[in-house]
XYZ file of C-alpha atoms in Angstrom:
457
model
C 93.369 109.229 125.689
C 92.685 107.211 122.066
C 96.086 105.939 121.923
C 96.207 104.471 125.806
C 93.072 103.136 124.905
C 93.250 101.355 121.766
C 96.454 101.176 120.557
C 98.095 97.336 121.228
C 101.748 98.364 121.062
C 101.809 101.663 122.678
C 105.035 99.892 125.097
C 106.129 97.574 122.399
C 109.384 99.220 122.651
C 108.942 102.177 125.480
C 108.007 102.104 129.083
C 105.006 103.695 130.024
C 106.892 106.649 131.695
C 108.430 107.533 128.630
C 105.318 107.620 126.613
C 103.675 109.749 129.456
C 106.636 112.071 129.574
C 106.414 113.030 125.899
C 102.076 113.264 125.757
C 102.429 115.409 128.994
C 104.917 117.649 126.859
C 102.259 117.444 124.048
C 99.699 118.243 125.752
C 101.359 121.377 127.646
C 101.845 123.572 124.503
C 99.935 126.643 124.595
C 97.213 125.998 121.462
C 97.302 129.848 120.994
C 100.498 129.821 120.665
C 101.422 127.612 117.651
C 100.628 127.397 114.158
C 99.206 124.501 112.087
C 102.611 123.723 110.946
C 104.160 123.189 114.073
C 101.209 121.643 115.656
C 101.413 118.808 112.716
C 105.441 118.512 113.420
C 104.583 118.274 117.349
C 101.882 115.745 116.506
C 103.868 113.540 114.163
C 107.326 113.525 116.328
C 105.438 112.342 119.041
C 103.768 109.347 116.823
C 107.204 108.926 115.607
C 108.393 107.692 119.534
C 105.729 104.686 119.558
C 107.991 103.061 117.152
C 105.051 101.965 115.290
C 105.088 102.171 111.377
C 101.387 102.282 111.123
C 100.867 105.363 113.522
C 100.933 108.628 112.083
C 99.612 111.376 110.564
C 98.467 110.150 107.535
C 98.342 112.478 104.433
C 95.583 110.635 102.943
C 93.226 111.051 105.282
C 94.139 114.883 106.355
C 91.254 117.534 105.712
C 91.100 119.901 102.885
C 92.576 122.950 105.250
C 96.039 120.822 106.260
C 96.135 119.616 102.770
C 95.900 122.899 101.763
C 98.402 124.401 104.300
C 100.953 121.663 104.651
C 100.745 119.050 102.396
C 99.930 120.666 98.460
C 102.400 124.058 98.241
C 104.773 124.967 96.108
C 107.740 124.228 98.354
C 109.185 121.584 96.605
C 112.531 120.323 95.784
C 112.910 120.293 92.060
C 114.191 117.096 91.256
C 113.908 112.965 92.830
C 116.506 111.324 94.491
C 117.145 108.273 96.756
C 118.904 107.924 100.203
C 121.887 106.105 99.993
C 122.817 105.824 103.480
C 122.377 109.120 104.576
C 123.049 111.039 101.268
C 120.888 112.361 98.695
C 122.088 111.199 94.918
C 119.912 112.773 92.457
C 117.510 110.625 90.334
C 116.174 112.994 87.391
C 116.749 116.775 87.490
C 113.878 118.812 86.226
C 115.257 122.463 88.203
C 116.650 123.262 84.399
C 120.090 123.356 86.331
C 121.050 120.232 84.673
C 122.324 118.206 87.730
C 123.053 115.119 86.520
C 122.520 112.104 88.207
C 124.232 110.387 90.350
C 125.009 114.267 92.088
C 125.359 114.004 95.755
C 123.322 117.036 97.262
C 125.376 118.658 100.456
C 123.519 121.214 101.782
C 120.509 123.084 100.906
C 119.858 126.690 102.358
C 122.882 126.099 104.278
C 122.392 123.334 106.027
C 124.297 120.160 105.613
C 122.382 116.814 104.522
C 122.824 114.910 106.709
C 121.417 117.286 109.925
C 118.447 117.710 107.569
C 118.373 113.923 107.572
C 118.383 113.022 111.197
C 116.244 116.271 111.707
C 113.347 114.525 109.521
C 114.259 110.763 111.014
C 112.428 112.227 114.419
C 109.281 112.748 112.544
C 109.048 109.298 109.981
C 107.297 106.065 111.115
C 108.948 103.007 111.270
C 109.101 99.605 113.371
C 111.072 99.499 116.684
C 114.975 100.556 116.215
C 114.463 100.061 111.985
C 116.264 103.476 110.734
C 116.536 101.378 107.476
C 112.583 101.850 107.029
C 112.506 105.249 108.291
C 115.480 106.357 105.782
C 113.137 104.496 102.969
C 110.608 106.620 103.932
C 112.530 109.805 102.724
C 113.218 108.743 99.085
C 111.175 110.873 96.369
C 109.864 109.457 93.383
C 107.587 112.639 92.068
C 104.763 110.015 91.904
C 101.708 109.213 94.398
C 99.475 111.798 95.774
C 101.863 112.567 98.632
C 106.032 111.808 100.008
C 106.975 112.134 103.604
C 109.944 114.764 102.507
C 107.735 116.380 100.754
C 105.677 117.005 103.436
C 107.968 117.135 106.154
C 111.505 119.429 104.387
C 109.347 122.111 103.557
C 107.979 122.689 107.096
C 111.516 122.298 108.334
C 113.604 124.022 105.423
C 111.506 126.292 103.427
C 112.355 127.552 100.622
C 113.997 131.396 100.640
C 111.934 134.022 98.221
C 110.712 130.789 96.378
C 113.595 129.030 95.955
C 116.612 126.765 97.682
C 120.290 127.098 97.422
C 122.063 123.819 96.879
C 125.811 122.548 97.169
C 126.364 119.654 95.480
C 128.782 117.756 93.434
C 128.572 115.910 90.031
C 129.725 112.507 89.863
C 130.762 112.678 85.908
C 132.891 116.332 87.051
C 135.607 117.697 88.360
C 134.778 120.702 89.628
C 133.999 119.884 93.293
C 131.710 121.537 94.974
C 129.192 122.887 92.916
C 126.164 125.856 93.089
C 122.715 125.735 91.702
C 119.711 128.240 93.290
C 116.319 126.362 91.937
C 113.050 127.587 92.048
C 110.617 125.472 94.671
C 107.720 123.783 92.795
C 104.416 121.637 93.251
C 103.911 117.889 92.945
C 101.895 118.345 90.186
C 104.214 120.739 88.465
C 107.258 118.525 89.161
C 105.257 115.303 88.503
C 104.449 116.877 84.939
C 108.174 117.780 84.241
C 108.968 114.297 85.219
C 106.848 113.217 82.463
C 107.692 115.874 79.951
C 111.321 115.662 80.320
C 111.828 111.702 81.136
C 109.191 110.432 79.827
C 108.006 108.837 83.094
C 104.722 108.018 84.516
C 102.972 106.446 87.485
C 102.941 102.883 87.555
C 99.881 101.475 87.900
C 99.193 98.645 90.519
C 98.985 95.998 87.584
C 102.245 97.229 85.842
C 103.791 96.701 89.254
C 103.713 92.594 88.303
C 105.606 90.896 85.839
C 107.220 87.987 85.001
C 109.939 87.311 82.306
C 111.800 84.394 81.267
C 115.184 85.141 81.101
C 116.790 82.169 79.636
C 116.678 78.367 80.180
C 118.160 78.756 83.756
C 116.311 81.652 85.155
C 112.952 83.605 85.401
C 112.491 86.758 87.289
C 109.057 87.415 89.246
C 108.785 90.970 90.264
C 105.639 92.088 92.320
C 106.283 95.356 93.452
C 102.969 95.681 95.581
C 100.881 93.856 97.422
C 97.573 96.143 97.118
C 95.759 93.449 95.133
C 92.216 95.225 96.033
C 93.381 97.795 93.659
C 94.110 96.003 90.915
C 92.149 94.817 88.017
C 94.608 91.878 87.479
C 93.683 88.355 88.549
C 96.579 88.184 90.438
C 96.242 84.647 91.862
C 95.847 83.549 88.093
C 98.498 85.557 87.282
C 100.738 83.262 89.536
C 99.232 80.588 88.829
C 100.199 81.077 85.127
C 103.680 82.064 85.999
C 104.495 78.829 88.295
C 102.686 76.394 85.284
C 105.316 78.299 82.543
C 108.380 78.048 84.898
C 107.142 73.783 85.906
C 106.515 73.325 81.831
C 109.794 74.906 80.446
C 111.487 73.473 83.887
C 113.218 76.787 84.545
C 115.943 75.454 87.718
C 116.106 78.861 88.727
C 113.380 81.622 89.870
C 114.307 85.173 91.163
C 111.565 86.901 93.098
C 111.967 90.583 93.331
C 109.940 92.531 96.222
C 112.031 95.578 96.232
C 110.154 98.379 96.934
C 106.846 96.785 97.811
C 106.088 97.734 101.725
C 103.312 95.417 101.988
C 99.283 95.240 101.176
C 97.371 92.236 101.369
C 98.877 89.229 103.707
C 96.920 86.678 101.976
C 99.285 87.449 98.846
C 102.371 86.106 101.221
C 100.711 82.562 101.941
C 99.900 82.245 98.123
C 103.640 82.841 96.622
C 104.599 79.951 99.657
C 102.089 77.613 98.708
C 103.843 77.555 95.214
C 107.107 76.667 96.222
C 106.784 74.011 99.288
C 106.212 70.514 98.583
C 104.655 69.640 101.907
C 102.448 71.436 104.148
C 104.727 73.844 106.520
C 103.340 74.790 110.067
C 103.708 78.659 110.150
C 104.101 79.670 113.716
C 101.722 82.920 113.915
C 102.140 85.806 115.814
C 99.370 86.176 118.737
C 97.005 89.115 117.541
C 96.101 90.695 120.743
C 93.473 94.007 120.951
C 93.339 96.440 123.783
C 89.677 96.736 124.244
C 86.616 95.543 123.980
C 84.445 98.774 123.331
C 85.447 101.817 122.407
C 84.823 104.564 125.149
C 81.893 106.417 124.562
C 83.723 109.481 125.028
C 86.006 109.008 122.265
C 83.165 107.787 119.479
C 82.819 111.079 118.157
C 86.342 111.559 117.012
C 86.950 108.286 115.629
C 85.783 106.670 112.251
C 86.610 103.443 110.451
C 85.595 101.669 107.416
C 84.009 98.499 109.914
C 81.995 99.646 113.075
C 81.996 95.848 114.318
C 85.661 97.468 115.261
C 84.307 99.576 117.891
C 82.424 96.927 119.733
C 84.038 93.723 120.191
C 81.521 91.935 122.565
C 81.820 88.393 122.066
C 84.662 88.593 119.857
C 87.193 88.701 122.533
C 88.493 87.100 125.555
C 90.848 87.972 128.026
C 94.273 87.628 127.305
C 95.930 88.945 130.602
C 95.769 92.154 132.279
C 96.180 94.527 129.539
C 95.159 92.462 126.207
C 92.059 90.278 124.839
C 92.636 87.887 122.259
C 90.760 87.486 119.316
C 88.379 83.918 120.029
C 89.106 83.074 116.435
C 92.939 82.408 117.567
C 91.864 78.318 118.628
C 96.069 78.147 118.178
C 99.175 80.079 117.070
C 99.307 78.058 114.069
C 98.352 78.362 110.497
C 98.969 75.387 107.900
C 100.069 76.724 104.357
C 99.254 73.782 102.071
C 101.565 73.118 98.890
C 99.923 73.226 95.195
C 99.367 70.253 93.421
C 102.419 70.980 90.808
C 104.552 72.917 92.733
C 107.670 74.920 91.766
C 110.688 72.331 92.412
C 113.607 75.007 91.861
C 116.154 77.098 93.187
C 114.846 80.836 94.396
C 116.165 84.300 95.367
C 114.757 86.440 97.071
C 115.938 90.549 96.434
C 114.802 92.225 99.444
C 115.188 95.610 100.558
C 114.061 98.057 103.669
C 111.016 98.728 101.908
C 109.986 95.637 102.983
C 107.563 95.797 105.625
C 103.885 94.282 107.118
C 102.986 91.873 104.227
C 106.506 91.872 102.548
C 108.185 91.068 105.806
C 106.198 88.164 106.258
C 107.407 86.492 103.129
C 110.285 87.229 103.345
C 110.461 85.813 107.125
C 108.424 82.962 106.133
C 111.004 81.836 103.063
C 113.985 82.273 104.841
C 112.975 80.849 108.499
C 111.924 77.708 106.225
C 115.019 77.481 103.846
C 112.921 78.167 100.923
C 115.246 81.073 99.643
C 117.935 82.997 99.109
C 117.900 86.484 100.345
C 119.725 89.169 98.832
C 119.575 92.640 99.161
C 119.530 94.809 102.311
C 118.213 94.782 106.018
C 114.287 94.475 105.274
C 111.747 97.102 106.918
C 109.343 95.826 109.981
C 110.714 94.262 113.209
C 111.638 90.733 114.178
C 109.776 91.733 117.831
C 106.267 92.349 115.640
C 104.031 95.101 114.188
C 100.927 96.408 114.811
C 98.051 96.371 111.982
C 95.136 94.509 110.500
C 92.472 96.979 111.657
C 92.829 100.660 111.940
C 90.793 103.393 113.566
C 91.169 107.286 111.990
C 91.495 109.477 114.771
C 90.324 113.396 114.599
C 92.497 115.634 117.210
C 89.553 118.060 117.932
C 91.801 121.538 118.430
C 93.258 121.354 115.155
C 91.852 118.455 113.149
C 94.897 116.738 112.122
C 93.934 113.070 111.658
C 95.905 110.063 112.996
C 96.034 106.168 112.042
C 95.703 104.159 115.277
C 96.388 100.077 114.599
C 94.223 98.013 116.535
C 95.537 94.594 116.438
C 98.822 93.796 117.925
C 101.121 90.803 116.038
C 103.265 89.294 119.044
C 105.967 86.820 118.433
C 106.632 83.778 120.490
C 110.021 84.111 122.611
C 112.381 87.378 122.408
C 113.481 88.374 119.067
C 115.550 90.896 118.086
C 114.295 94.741 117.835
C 115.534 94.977 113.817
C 114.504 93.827 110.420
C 115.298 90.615 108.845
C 119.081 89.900 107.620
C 119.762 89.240 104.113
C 121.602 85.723 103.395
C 123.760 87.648 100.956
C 123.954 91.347 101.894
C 124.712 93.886 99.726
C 125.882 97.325 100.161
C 123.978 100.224 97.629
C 126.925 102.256 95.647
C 126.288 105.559 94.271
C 128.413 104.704 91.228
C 126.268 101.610 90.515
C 123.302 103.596 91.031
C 124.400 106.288 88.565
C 125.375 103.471 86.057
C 122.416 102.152 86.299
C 123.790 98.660 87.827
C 121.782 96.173 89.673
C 124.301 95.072 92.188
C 121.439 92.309 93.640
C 120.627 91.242 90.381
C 123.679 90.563 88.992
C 124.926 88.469 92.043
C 121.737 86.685 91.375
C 122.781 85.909 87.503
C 126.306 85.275 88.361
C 125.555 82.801 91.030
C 122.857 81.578 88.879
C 125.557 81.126 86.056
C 128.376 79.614 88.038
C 126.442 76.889 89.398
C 125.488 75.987 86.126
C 129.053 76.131 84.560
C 129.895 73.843 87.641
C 132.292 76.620 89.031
């Protein structure tokens, strides 16, 4: 089996038992007996039990017959919305129903929210115990090629002769309980609405940077990915540029914003640090441990990968113990992050959310485990107890040709740390009403702080 074979953190957070149990039950379905649909729900609710946020079916790499099946149709909810808590509180409307937002959405085709919720949490990736990231997972934007709900409601609640019957209230009524039957649509279709109607588009992975000078007390730094092999932006320049503006106009106070950004590049981490330490800080690194050192030949033919030296590993590795090999570039568990020559000498926040996983987790860990921040926000995504990453193998099931992500390269921490995300310094609850109004609860503790201290309150 691929996942016994390769994956490092297959009992990161489950006995081996357990994992058995549920591949033996797997494995035991009929094939005749099952559609595609329900073979990609079996598949990805028995990913979802690893506990691993980079294992699982990913919609990206799926084959033109799923993503014609399962992942394009017109069996879409009509409008965006986030998850607060467990609630969906519509973002733009484009049903023509006119449900403004702020709505809370209780049930659709008869069934109440929040089973739909829980229903879908058995199916979404996330680290260890981290519902926060899982729950992220289930926002909608309309934008990107693909959204787990979109994927995953459908197969579970489909629509009724082409279209769902919602309950729902509106926040600026009231009426109570309100009605609306609206027709299912595409992503496209929806995506153009959004557009049409709100004038919205995708943000590209350059837009997703900025930097503003508020005033003479504060700047705000928002990155909102860290995918920097998309972008055209010189992104190190970019900081570089921000840092020497904030050093020259000696702005005391910085806010960095990573909500929303689950990660990308790790280098991107170590480069925002390096700008605000004035001596060199010992990072303690997680071990990176592997579960192989060649690929079973048997296996090769369903597995592909965008580096082949990932299949052999002769000479790479050395024994770890009796399960794991260590990567021989690991000499130590250390890595140095070296200061810039001018670095930033002020105060700086941190707004953090459970989007923030991999890459994102690691700054924010990094900054708060050295006192270089402020966090504010919410529980982050990823797990105190590790991920797994770096490398990834795409694995083709043979019967029906859904693909899966395998991670190759286990991230251990030293000692026994909790199975959660990292805790805020300042946490702060989302409200629907301040998401309807449009408030930024984070940012204006930020300001308000930021304004106090220099009042002298």
């Amino acid at each position: 089996m691929a996942l016994d074979k390769l994956h490092p953190g297959l009992y990161r957070y489950n006995d081996e038992s357990y994992f058995l149990n549920a591949y033996n039950e797997l494995i035991n379905i009929p094939g005749d007996s099952i559609s595609l649909e329900n073979a990609f729900l079996k598949v990805s609710e028995f990913l979802a039990k690893i506990k691993c946020g980079h294992t699982y079916a990913n919609p990206y790499n799926q084959n033109e017959n799923i993503a014609e099946v399962i992942l394009n149709g017109k069996n879409k909810l009509p409008f965006t919305f986030k998850l607060i808590g467990k609630e969906i509180v519509i973002v733009n409307d484009v049903s023509g129903e006119n449900i403004g937002k702020g709505s809370k959405v209780f049930e659709i085709n008869g069934n109440p929210v929040e089973r739909i919720i829980d229903d879908l949490l058995k199916y979404s990736d996330g680290d260890g115990s981290n519902e926060g990231q899982r729950l992220n997972n289930l926002n909608v934007s309309g934008f990107g090629d693909y959204e787990f709900f979109d994927i995953y409601f459908p197969l579970l609640v489909p629509p009724v002769e082409g279209k769902y019957e919602l309950e729902y209230n509106n926040l600026w009524s009231r009426a109570g309980s309100l009605g609306a039957s609206v027709i299912a649509i595409s992503r496209d279709e929806r995506r153009s609405r959004l557009e049409r109607e709100y004038g919205l588009k995708q943000e590209s992975y350059d837009e997703q940077w900025k930097f503003e000078i508020f005033d003479k007390n504060s700047a705000l730094l928002r990155i909102g990915t860290f995918v920097t092999y998309q972008m055209k932006l010189d992104w190190k320049k970019f900081l570089a540029d921000s840092f020497g503006e904030l050093n020259k106009q000696s702005i005391p106070n910085l806010i960095i914003d990573i909500r929303g950004n689950s990660g990308g590049t790790t280098g991107v981490a170590a480069e925002i640090v390096s700008y605000l330490i004035a001596e060199p800080i010992d990072v303690l690194m997680e071990k990176r441990l592997v579960r192989y050192v060649k690929v079973p030949e048997v296996l090769d033919p369903y597995l592909s990968t965008w580096d082949n030296s990932f299949k052999d590993r002769t000479g790479t590795v050395e024994i770890y113990d009796d399960i794991y090999y260590s990567l021989k570039e690991e000499t130590n568990n250390v890595n140095v992050i070296n200061p810039k020559e001018n670095p930033y000498p002020g105060n700086i926040y941190l707004l953090v959310d459970a989007a923030n996983s991999s890459a994102t987790f690691i700054l924010a860990k990094t900054l708060k485990e050295n006192g270089l921040a402020t966090l504010v926000g919410q529980t982050t995504g990823g797990n105190q107890k590790g991920i797994n990453g770096g490398q990834l193998m795409f694995l083709d099931l043979p019967n029906t040709g859904i693909e899966v992500d395998i991670p190759l390269i286990g991230y251990f921490p030293s000692g026994n740390p909790p199975d959660a995300g990292l805790e805020p310094d300042v946490k702060i609850s989302e409200s629907v009403k301040d998401f309807a109004n449009e408030i930024d609860a984070e940012m204006n503790y930020v300001l308000d702080q930021i304004r106090s201290s220099e009042s002298g309150d």
